[in-house]
Coordinates of C-alpha atoms and ligand atoms in Angstrom, one line a residue:
X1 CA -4.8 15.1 30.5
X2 CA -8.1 16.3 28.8
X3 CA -10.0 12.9 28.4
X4 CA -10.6 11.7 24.4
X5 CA -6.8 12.9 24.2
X6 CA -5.3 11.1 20.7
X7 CA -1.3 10.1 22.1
X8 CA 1.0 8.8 20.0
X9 CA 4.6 8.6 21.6
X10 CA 5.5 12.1 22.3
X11 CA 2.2 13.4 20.0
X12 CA -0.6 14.4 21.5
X13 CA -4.2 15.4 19.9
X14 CA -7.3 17.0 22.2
X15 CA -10.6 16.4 20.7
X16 CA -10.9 18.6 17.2
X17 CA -7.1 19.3 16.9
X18 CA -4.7 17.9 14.7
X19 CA -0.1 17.4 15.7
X20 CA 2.1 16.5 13.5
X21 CA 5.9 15.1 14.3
X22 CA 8.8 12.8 13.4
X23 CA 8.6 10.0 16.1
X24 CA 12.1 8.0 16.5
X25 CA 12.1 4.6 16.4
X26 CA 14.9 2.0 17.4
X27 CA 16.0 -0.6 15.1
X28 CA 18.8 -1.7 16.6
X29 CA 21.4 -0.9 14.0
X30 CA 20.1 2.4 13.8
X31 CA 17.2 4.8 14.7
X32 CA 14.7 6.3 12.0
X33 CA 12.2 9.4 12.3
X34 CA 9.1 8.4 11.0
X35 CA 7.0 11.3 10.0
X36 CA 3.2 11.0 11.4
X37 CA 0.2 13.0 11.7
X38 CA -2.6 12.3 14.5
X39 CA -6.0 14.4 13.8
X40 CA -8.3 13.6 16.7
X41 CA -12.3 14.6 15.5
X42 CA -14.4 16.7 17.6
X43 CA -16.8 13.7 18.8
X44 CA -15.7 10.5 19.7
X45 CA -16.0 7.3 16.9
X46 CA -13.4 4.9 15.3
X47 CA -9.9 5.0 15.1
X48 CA -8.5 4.6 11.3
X49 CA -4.7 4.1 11.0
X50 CA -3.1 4.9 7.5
X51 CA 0.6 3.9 6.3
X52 CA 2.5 4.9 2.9
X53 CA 6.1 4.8 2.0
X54 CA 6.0 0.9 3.3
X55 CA 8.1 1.1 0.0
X56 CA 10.3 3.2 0.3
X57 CA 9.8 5.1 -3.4
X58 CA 6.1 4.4 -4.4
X59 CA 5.8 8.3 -4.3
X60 CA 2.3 8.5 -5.4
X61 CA 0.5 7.1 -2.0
X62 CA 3.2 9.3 -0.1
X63 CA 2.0 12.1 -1.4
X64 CA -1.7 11.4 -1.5
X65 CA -1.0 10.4 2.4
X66 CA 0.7 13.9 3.0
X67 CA -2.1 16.0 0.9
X68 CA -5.1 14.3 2.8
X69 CA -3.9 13.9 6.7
X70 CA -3.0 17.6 6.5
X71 CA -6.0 18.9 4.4
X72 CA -8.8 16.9 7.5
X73 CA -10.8 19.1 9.4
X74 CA -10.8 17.8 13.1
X75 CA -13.8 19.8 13.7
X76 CA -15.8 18.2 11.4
X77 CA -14.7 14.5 12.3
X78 CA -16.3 11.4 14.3
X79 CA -13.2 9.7 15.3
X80 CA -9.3 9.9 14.5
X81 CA -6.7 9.2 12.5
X82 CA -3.2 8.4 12.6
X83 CA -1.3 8.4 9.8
X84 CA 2.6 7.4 8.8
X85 CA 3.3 9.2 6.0
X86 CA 6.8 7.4 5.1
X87 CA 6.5 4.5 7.2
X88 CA 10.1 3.2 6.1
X89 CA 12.9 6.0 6.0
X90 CA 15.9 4.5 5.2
X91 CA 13.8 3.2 2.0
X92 CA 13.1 6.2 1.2
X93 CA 15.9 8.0 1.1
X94 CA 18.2 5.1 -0.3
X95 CA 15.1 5.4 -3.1
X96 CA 15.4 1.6 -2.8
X97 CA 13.3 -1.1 -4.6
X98 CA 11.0 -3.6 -2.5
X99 CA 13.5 -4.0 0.5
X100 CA 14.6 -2.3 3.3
X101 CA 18.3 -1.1 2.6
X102 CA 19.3 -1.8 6.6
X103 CA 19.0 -5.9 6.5
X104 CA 17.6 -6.1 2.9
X105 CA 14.1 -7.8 3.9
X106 CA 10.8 -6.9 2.3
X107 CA 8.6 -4.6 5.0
X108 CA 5.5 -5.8 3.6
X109 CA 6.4 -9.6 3.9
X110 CA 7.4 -9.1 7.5
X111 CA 4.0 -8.5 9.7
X112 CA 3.2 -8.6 12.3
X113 CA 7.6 -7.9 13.1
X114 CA 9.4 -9.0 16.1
X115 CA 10.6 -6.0 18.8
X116 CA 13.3 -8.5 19.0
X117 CA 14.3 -9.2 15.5
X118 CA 16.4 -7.7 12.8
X119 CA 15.8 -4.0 11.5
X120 CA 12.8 -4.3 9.3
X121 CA 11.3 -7.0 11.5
X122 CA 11.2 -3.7 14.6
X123 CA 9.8 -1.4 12.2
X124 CA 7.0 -3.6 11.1
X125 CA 6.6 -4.6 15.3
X126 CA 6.6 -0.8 15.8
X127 CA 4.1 0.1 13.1
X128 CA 1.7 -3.1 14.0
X129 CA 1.5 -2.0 17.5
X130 CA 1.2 2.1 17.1
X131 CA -0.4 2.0 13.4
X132 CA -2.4 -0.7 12.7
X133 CA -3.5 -3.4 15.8
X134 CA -5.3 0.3 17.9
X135 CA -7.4 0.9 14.8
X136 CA -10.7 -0.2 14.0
X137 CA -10.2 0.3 10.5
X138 CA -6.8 0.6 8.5
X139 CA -5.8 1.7 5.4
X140 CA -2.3 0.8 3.4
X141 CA -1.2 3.2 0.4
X142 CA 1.1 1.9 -2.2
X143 CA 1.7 2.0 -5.8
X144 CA 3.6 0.2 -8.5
X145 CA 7.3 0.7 -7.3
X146 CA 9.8 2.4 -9.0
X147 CA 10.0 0.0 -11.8
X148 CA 6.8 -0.9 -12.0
X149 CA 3.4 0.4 -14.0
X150 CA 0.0 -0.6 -12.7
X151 CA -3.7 -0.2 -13.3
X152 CA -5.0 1.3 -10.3
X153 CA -6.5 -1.2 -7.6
X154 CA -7.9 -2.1 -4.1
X155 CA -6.9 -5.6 -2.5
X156 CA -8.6 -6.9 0.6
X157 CA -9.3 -10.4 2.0
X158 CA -12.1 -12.0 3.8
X159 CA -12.4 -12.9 7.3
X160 CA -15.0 -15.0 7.6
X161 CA -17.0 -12.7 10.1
X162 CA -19.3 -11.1 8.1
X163 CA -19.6 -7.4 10.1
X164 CA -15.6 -7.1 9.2
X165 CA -16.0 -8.1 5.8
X166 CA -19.1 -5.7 4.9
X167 CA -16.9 -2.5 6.4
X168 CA -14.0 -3.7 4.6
X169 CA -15.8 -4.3 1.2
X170 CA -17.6 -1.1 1.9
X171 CA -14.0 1.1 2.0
X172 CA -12.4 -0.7 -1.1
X173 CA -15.3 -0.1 -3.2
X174 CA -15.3 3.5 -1.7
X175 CA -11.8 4.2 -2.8
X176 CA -13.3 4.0 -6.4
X177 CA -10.2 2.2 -8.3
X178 CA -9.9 0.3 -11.8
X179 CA -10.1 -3.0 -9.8
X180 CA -10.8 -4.9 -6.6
X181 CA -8.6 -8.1 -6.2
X182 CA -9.3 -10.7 -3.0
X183 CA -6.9 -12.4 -1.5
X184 CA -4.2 -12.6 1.1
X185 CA -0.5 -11.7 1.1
X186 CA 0.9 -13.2 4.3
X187 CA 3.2 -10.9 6.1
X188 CA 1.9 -7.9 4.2
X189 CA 0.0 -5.1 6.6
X190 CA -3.3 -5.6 5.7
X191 CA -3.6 -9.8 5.9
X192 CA -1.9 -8.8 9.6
X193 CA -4.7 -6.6 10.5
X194 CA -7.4 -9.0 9.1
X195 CA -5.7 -11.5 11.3
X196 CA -6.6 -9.0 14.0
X197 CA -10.7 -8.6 13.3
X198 CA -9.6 -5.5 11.9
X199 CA -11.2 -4.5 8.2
X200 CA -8.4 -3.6 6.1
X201 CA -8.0 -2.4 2.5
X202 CA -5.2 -1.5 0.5
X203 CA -5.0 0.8 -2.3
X204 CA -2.6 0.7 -5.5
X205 CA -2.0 4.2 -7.5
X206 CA 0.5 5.2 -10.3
X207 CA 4.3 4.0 -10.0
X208 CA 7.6 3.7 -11.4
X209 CA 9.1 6.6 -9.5
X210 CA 6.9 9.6 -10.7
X211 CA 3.6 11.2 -8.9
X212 CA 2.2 13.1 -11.3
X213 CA -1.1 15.4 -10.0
X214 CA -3.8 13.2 -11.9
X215 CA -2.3 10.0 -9.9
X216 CA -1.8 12.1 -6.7
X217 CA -5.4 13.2 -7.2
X218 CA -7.5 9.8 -8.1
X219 CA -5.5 8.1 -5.0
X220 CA -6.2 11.2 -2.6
X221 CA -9.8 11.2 -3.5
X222 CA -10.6 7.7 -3.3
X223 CA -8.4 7.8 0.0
X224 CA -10.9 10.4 1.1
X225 CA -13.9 8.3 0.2
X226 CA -12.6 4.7 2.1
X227 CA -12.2 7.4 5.0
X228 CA -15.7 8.1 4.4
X229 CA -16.9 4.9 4.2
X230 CA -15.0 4.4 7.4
X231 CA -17.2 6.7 9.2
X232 CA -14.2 9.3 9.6
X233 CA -15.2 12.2 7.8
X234 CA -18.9 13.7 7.0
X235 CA -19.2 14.6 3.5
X236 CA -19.7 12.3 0.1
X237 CA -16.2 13.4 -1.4
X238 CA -16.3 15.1 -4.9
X239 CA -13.0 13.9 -6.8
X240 CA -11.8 11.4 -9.4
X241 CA -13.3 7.7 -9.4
X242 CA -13.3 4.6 -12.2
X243 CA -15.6 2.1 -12.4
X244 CA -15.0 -0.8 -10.1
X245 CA -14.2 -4.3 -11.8
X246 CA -13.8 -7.3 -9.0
X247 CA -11.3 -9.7 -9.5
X248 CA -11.0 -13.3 -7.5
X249 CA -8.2 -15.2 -9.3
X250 CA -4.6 -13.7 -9.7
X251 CA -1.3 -15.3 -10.4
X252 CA 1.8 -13.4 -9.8
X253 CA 4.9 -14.7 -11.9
X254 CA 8.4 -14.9 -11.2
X255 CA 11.7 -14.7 -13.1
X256 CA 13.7 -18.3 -12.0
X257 CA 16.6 -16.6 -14.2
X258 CA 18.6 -13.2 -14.3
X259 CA 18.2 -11.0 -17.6
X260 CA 17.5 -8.8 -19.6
X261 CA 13.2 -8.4 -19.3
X262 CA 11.2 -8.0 -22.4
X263 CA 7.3 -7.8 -21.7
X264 CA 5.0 -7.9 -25.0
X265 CA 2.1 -7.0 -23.0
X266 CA 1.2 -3.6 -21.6
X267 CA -0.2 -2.6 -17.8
X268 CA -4.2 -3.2 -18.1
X269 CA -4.2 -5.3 -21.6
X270 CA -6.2 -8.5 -21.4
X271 CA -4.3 -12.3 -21.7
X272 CA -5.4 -15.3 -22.6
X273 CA -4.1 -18.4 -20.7
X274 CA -1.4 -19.7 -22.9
X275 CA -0.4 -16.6 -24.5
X276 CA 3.6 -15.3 -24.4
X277 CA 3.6 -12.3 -22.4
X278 CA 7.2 -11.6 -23.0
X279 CA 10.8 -13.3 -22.7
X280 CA 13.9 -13.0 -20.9
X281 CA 17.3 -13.1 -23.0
X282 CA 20.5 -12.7 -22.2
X283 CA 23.4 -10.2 -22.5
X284 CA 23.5 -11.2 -26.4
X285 CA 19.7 -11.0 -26.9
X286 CA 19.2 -15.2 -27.2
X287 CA 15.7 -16.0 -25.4
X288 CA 16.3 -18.2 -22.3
X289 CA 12.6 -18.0 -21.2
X290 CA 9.5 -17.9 -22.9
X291 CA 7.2 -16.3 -20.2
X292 CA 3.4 -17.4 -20.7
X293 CA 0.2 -16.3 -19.4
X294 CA -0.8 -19.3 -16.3
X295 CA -4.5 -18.2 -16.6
X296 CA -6.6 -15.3 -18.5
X297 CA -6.8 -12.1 -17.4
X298 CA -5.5 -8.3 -17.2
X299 CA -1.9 -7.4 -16.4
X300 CA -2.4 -5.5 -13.2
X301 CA 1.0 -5.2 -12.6
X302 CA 3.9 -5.1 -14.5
X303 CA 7.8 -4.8 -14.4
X304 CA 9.5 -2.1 -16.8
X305 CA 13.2 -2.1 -16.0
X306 CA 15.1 -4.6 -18.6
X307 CA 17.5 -5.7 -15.6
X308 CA 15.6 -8.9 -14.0
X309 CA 17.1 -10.6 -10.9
X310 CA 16.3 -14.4 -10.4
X311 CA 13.3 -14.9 -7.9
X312 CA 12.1 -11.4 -9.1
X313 CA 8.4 -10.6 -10.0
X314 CA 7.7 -9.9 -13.6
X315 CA 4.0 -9.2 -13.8
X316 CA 0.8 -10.2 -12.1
X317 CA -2.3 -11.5 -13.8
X318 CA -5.9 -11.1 -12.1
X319 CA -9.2 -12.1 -13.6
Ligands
LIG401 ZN1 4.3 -1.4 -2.3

């Protein structure tokens, strides 16, 4: 074996060359082929590991993923990347919503896994170990899922050890999104590779089933930049980019009921604390919950289907 070789299972990478494959992994009740791409630099430098498809149909970061691991130029790299472009398959091809259709647990509430637990408890063991706890920086693509909008957004969390938490900051304001929102999400990816000293951002694109190019294109670009700002790739990258506002305080809210869901706010419009931001009713169209706005701020996420399950999110506020 050449030395700087990339490996990744049965993938393998010399210096300035790029392999793609589907890697198998077993979760016990049954095996999925994830989909990666390895692209090992010409010179040596840091390791950046990439997911999408965590959810299963937040289509956007899958194909932003896709469109910018294949589109690198090893020669022109300092370092490598691995990247799992649908990092849960059964997800994504049961199209299903937050959870993993083989046990029904949320991915990204489940790191860093157990080799030894349930389904989506493997997969999250098998992508920590392979995907994220090798890099020196990592990267997490989602969007709003399929029945959710969103304004575009970075989230990333601090350490506490300052030369983390400047490369971190550095590759979220990079990515060049509406907003920047602190805080942690225990069990999600990125508060798992924090945990590990490693600087972590994740980015939030587009949603509710659809990728449409201008989407695809603002969450490739800004991808392109955080790899950038990573120390990956050479160039300042031309591309789509808003005007970064940061955000510190955020409430997500919760349906205690099951409904029928009817938000009076749009994605992006500013609340005031106290102000209705919608109601649930039921089958005959009486209200059975006022919902109301726990602190100012913008809607940064928001659910659109009218079915509402009990313990469900209905929208997130951030200020
Ligand atoms: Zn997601």
């Amino acid at each position: 074996m050449m030395a700087g070789t990339l490996i990744l299972e049965h993938l393998s990478a010399a210096r300035g060359q790029r392999a793609t494959g589907m890697i198998p992994v077993d979760l016990g009740s049954a095996t999925v082929q994830i989909p990666v791409v390895i692209v090992n630099g010409a010179r040596p430098g840091p390791r950046v590991g990439v997911t999408a498809g965590i959810h299963g149909a937040e289509y956007v970061s899958i194909a932003a993923l896709r469109r910018v691991a294949m589109s690198l130029d090893p020669a022109a790299m300092t370092g490598s990347l691995v990247a799992s472009l649908v990092s849960n398959p059964a997800a994504f091809a049961a199209r299903s919503i937050y959870v993993d259709p083989l046990d029904g647990r949320n991915l990204n509430r489940s790191f860093p896994g157990d080799p030894a637990g349930g389904p989506t408890e493997r997969l999250a063991a098998w992508l920590y170990a392979n995907v994220i706890a090798p890099s020196d920086r990592f990267i997490d693509c989602h969007c709003g899922d399929m029945n959710e909008a969103l304004v575009s957004f970075t989230g990333i969390e601090e350490t506490g050890d300052p030369a983390v938490d400047r490369v971190t900051l550095a590759m979220a304001q990079a990515y060049g999104l509406d907003y920047l929102v602190y805080g942690p999400t225990p069990g999600s990816t990125t508060t798992a590779a924090a945990a590990a000293g490693i600087p972590a951002v994740l980015g939030e694109v587009g949603g509710q089933g659809l990728w449409p190019e201008a989407d695809v294109a603002l969450h490739a670009a800004g991808l392109r930049r955080a790899l950038h700002a990573a120390g990956l790739i050479p160039d300042p990258v031309e591309g789509p980019r808003r005007a970064t506002r940061v955000l510190r305080a955020e409430a997500w809210l919760r349906s205690d009921t099951e409904g029928f869901w009817h938000p009076s706010v749009g994605v992006g419009e500013r609340v005031a604390a106290g102000q209705g931001v919608g109601e649930i009713q039921d089958a005959f169209g009486a209200v059975v919950r006022q919902v109301v706005a726990p602190l100012p701020g913008v809607v940064l996420f928001l659910v659109t289907s009218l079915a509402m399950n009990a313990g469900d999110p209905l929208l997130a506020i951030a200020d």
